[in-house]
């Protein structure tokens, strides 16, 4: 039970919050005209997300661990890079286009997450991911108008990710001690 808790805390912090913060920082950099700096944030977030995939301990040997890290990192970096370039370089075509594209990206992300990366998500989660993709693309487009809010939100996500990582590490230590 405790092992599941620290694995969940590490995965939330490393695979969800850090990439979200990296995307927000990249959007902020892109809006200021510093797109390469934003890409660096995305690559760093992708590598952290790849390392977060090792938290469950499923990798049996070094080769499996490297494959897990690289496949998750490439997936996250590709997804976040596309999102960054779409939101920064493509003009605003309206919420319908953002929503439809977000839904398609959500479905593709779910399929890659389940079939290519081998995560065990039931089929009923696909519509939830499609809805989340739709809402995230519409929400990100609306947040682009508030650049300062993006930077503050990114810092809060980084702090939350560190709290989850510390919580996961603390539970892991307690499990090891007791």
PDB file of C-alpha atoms in Angstrom, residues 102-103 106-107 125-135:
ATOM      1  CA  UNK A 102      -6.798  19.215 -28.675  1.00  0.00           C
ATOM      2  CA  UNK A 103      -9.219  16.289 -28.931  1.00  0.00           C
ATOM      3  CA  UNK A 106      -5.602  13.758 -26.695  1.00  0.00           C
ATOM      4  CA  UNK A 107      -6.686  10.624 -28.553  1.00  0.00           C
ATOM      5  CA  UNK A 125     -10.183   6.600 -19.995  1.00  0.00           C
ATOM      6  CA  UNK A 126      -9.847   7.520 -23.702  1.00  0.00           C
ATOM      7  CA  UNK A 127     -12.867   9.885 -23.720  1.00  0.00           C
ATOM      8  CA  UNK A 128     -11.555  11.529 -20.543  1.00  0.00           C
ATOM      9  CA  UNK A 129      -8.177  12.158 -22.176  1.00  0.00           C
ATOM     10  CA  UNK A 130      -9.906  13.524 -25.303  1.00  0.00           C
ATOM     11  CA  UNK A 131     -11.928  15.938 -23.155  1.00  0.00           C
ATOM     12  CA  UNK A 132      -8.793  16.922 -21.240  1.00  0.00           C
ATOM     13  CA  UNK A 133      -6.947  17.546 -24.520  1.00  0.00           C
ATOM     14  CA  UNK A 134      -9.781  19.726 -25.788  1.00  0.00           C
ATOM     15  CA  UNK A 135      -9.952  21.768 -22.612  1.00  0.00           C
TER      16      UNK A 135
END
